[in-house]
JSON list of C-alpha atoms in Angstrom, two decimals:
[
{"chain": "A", "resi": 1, "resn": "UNK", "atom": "CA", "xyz": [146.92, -96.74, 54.95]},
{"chain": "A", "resi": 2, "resn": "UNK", "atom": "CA", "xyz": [143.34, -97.34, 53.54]},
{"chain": "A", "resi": 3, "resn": "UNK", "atom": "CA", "xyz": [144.43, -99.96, 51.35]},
{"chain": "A", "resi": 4, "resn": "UNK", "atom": "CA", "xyz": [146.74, -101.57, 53.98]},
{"chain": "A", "resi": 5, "resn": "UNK", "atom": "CA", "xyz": [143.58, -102.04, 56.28]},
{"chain": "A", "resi": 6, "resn": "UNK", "atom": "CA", "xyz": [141.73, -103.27, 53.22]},
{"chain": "A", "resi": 7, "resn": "UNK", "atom": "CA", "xyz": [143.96, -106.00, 52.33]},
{"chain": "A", "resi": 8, "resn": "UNK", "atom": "CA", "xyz": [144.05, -106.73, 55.89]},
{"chain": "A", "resi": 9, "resn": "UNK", "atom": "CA", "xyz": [140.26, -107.03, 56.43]},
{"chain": "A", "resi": 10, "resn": "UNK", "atom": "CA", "xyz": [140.34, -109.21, 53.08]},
{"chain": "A", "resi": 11, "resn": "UNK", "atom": "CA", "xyz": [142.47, -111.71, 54.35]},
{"chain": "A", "resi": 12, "resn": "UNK", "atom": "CA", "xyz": [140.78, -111.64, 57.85]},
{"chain": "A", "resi": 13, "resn": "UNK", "atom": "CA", "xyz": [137.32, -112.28, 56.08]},
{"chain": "A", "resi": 14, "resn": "UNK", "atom": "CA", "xyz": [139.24, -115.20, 53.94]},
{"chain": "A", "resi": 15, "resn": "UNK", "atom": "CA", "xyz": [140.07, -117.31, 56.58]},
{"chain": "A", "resi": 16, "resn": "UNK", "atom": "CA", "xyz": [136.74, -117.31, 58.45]},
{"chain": "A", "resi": 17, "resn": "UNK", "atom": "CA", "xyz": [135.52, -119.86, 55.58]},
{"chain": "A", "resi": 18, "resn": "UNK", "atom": "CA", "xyz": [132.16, -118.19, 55.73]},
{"chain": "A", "resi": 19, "resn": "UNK", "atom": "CA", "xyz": [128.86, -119.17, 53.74]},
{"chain": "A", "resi": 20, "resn": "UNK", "atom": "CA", "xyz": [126.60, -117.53, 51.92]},
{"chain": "A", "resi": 21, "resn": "UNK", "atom": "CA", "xyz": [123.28, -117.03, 50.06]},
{"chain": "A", "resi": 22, "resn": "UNK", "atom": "CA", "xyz": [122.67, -114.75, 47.48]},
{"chain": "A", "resi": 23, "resn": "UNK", "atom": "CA", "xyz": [119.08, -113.21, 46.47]},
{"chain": "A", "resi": 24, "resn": "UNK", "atom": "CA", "xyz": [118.42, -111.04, 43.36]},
{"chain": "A", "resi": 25, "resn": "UNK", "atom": "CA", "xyz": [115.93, -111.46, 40.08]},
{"chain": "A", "resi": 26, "resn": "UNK", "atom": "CA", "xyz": [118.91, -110.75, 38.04]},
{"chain": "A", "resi": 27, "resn": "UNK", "atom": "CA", "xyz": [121.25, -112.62, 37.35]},
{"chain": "A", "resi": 28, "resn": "UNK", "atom": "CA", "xyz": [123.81, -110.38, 36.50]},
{"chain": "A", "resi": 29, "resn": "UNK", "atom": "CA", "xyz": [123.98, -109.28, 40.03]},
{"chain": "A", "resi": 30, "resn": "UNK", "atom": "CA", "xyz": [124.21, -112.78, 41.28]},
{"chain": "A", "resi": 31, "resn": "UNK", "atom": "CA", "xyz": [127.86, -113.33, 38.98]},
{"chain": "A", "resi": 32, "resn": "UNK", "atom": "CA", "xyz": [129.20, -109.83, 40.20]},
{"chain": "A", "resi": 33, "resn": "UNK", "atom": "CA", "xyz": [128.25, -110.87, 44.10]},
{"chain": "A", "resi": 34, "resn": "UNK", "atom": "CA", "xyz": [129.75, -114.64, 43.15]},
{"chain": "A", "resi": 35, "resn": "UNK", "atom": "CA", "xyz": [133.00, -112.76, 41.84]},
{"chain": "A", "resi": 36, "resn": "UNK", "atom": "CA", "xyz": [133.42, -110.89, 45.19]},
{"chain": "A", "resi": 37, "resn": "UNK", "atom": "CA", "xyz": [133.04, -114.05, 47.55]},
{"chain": "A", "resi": 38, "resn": "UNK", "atom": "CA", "xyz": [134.83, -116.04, 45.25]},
{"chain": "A", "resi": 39, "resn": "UNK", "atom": "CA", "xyz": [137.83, -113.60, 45.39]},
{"chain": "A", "resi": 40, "resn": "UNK", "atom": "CA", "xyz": [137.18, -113.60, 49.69]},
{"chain": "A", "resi": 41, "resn": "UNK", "atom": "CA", "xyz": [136.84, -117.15, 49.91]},
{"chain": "A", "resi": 42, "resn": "UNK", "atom": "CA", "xyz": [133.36, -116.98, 50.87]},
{"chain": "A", "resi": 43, "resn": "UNK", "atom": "CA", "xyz": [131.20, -120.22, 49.54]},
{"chain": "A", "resi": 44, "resn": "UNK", "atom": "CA", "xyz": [128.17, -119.40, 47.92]},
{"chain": "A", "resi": 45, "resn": "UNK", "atom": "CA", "xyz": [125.72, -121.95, 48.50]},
{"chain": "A", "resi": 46, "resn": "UNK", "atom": "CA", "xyz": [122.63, -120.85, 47.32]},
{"chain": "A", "resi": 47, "resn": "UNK", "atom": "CA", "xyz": [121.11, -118.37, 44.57]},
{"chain": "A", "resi": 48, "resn": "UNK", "atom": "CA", "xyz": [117.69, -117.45, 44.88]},
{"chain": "A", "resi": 49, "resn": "UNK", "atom": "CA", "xyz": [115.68, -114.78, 42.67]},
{"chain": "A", "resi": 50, "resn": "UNK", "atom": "CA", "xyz": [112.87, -114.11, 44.58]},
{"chain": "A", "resi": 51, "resn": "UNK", "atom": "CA", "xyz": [111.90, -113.58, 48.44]},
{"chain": "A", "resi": 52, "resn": "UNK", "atom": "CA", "xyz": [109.78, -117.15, 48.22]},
{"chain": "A", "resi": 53, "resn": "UNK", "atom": "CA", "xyz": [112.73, -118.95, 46.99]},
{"chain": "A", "resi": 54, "resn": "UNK", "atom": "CA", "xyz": [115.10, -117.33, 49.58]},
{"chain": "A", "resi": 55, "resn": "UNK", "atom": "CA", "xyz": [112.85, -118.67, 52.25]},
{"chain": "A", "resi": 56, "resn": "UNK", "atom": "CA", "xyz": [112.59, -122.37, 50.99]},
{"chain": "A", "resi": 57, "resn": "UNK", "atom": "CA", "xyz": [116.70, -122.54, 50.54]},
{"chain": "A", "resi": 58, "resn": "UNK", "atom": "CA", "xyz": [116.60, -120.89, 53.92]},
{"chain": "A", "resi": 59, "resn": "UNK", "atom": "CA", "xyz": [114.51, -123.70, 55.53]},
{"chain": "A", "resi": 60, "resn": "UNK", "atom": "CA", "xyz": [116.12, -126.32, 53.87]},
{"chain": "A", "resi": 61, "resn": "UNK", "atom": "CA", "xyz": [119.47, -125.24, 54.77]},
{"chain": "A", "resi": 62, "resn": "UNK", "atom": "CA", "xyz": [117.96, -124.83, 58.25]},
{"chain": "A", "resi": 63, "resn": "UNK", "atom": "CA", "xyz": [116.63, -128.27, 58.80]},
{"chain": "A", "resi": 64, "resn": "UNK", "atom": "CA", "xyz": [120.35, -129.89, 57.39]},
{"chain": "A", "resi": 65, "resn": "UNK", "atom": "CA", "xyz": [122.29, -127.53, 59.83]},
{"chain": "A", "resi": 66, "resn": "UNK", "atom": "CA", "xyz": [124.15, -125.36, 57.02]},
{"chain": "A", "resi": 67, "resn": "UNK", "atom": "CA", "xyz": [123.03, -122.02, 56.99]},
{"chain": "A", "resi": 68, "resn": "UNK", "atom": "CA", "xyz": [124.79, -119.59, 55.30]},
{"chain": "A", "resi": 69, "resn": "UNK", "atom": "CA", "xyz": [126.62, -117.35, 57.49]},
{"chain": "A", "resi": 70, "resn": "UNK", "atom": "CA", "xyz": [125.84, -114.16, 55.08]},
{"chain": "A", "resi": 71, "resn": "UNK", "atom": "CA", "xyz": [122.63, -113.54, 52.86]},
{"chain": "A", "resi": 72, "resn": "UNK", "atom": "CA", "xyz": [122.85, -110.95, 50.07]},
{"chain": "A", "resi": 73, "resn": "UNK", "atom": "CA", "xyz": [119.08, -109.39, 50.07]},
{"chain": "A", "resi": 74, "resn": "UNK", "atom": "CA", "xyz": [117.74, -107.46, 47.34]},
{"chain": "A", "resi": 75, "resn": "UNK", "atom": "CA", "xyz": [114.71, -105.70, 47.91]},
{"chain": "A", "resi": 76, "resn": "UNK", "atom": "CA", "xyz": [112.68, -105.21, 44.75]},
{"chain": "A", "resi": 77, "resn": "UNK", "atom": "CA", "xyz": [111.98, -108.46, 43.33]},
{"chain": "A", "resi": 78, "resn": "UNK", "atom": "CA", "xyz": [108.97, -110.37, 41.98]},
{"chain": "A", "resi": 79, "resn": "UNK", "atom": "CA", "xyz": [106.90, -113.11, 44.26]},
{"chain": "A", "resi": 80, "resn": "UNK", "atom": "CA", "xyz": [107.52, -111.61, 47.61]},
{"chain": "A", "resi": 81, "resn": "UNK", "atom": "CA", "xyz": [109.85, -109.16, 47.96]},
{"chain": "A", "resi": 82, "resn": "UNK", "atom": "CA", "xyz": [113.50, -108.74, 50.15]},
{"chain": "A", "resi": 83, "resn": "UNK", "atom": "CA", "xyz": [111.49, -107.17, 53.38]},
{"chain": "A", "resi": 84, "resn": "UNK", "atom": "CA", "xyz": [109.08, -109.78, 53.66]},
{"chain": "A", "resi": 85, "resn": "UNK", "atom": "CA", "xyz": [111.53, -112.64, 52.81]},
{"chain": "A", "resi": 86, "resn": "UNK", "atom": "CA", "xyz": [113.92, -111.16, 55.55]},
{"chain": "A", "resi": 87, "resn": "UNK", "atom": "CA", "xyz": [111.07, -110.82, 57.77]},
{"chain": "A", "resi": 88, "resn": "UNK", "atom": "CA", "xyz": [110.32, -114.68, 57.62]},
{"chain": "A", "resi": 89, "resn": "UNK", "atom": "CA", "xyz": [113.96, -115.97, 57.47]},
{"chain": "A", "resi": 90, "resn": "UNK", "atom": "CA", "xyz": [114.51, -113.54, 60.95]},
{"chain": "A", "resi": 91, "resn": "UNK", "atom": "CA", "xyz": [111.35, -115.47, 62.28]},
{"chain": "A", "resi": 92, "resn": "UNK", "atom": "CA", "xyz": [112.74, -119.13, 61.08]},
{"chain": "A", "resi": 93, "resn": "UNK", "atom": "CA", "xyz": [115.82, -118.13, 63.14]},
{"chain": "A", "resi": 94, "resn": "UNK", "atom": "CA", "xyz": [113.66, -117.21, 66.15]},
{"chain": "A", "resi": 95, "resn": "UNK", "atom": "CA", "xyz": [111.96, -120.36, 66.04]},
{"chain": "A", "resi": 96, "resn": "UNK", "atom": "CA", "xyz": [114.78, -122.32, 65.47]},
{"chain": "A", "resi": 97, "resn": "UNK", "atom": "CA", "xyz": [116.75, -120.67, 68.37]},
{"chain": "A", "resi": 98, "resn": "UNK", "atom": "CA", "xyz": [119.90, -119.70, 66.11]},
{"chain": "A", "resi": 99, "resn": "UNK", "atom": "CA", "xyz": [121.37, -116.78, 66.29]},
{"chain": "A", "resi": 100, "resn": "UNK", "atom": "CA", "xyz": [120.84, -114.21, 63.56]},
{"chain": "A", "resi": 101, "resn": "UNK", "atom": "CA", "xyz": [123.12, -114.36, 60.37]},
{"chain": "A", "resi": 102, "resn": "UNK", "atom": "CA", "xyz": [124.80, -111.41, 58.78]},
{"chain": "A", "resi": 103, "resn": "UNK", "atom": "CA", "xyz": [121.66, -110.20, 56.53]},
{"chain": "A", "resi": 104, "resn": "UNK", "atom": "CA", "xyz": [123.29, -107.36, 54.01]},
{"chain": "A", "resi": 105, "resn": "UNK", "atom": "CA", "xyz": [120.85, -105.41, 51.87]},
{"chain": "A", "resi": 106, "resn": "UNK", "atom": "CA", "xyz": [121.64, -104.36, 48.72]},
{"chain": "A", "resi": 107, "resn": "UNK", "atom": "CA", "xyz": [119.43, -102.60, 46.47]},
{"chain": "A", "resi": 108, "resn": "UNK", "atom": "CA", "xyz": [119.23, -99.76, 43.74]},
{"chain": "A", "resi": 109, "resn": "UNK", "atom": "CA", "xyz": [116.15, -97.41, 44.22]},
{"chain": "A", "resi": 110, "resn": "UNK", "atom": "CA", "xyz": [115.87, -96.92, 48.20]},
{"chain": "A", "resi": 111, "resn": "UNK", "atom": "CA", "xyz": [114.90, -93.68, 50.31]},
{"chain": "A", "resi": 112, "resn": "UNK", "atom": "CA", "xyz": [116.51, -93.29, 53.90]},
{"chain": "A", "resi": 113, "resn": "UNK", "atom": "CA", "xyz": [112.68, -94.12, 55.34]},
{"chain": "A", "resi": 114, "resn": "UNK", "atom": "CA", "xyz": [113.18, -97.55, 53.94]},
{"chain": "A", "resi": 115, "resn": "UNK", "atom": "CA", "xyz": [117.07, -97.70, 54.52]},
{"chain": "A", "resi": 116, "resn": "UNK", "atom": "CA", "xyz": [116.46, -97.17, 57.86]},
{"chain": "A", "resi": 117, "resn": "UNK", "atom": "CA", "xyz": [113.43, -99.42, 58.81]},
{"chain": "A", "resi": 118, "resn": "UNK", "atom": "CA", "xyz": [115.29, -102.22, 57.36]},
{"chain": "A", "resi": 119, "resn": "UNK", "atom": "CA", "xyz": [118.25, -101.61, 59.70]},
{"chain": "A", "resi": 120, "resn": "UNK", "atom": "CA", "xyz": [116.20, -100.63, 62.75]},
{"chain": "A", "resi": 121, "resn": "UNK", "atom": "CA", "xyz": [117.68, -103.03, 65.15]},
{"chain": "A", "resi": 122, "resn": "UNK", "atom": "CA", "xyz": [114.07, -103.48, 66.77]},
{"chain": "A", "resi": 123, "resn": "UNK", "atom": "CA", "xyz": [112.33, -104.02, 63.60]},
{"chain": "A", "resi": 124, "resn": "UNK", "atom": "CA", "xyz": [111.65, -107.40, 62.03]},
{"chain": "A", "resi": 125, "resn": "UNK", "atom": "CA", "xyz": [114.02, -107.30, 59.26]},
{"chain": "A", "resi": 126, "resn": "UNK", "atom": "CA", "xyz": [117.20, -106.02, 61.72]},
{"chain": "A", "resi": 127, "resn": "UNK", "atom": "CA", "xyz": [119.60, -105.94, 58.82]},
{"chain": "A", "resi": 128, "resn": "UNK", "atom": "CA", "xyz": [123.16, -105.72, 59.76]},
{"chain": "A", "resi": 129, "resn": "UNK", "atom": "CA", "xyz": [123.93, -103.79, 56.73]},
{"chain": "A", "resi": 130, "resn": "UNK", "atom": "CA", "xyz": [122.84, -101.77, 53.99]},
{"chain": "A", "resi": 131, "resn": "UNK", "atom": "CA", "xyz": [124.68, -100.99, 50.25]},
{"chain": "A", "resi": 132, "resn": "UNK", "atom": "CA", "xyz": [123.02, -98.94, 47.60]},
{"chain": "A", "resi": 133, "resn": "UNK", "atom": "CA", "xyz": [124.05, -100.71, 44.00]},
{"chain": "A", "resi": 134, "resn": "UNK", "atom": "CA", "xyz": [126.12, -101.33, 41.71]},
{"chain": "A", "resi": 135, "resn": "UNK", "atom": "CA", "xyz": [128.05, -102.37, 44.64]},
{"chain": "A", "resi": 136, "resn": "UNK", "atom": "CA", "xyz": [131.64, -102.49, 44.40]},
{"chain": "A", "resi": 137, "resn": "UNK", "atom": "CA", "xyz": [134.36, -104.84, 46.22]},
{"chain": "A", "resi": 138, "resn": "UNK", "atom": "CA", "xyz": [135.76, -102.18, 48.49]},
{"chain": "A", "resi": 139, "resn": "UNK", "atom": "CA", "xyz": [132.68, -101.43, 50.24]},
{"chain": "A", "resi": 140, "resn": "UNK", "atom": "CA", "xyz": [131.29, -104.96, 50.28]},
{"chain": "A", "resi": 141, "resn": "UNK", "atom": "CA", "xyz": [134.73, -105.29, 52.44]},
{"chain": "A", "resi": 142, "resn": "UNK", "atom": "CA", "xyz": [134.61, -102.68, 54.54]},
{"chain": "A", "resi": 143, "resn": "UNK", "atom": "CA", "xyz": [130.90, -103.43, 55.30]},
{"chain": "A", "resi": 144, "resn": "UNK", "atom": "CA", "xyz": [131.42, -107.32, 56.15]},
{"chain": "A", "resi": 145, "resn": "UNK", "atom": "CA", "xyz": [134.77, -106.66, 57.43]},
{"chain": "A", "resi": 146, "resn": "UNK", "atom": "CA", "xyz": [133.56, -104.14, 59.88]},
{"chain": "A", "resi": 147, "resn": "UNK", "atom": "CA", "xyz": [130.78, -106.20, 61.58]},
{"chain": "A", "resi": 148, "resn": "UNK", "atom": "CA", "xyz": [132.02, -109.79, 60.81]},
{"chain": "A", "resi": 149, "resn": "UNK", "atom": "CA", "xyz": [135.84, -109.98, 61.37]},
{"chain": "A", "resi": 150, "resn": "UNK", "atom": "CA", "xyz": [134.83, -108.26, 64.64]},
{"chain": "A", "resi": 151, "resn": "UNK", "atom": "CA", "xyz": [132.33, -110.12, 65.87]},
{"chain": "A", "resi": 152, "resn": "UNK", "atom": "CA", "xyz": [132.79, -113.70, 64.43]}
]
């Protein structure tokens, strides 16, 4: 049954022809995460590997009308970090008017204090999701196919 509803959610998150941005300082995780969309049909269409960088792709995309529909967010990085670059691309969205894209953290060293404050929905990072790494392809289903197949 599991793997029925899998397959299911796979295809469903296939044919939405969604976007995405991914942000990590290592590029191994950035080909693992490239694998995964690549294998859901989700285009990547830009890598950043720090919170500074994520913000500038973020504008840019902004100002041509492309933004990714999913960003990747890792939270320990050098530069600025994944709280304070979420912060500032939730703020960019404010003052843009756009609603908010699917912002999925994904980290390796993170207590619940932190898990939680980034997925407080009144906070300023309001992540829709949160997965603790090495992150895997079933969950990074389940947890886009949950929230995204439902409400895109």
């Amino acid at each position: 049954e599991r793997t029925h509803d899998f397959e299911v959610l796979k295809q469903k998150i296939s044919q939405k022809r969604l976007t995405s941005m991914l942000v990590d300082d290592i590029t191994f995780n950035h080909t693992v995460l490239r694998g995964f969309f690549d294998k859901l049909k989700v285009e990547v269409l830009d890598i950043a590997v720090n919170g500074l960088e994520a913000c500038q792709k973020f504008s840019q995309r902004i100002f041509r009308k492309e933004r990714p529909n999913i960003i990747t967010m890792d939270l320990d990085m050098p530069i600025m970090d994944g709280k304070e670059a979420s912060r500032r691309i939730r703020q960019m969205e404010l003052e843009n008017n756009l609603d908010p894209c699917f912002l999925l953290i994904i980290s390796g060293n993170c207590i619940e204090s932190e898990i939680n404050e980034c997925l407080d929905k009144t906070g300023l990072i309001r992540a829709n999701a949160f997965l603790k790494k090495p992150v895997n392809m079933e969950d990074l289903i389940s947890t886009l196919g949950s929230q995204l197949v439902i409400e895109l």
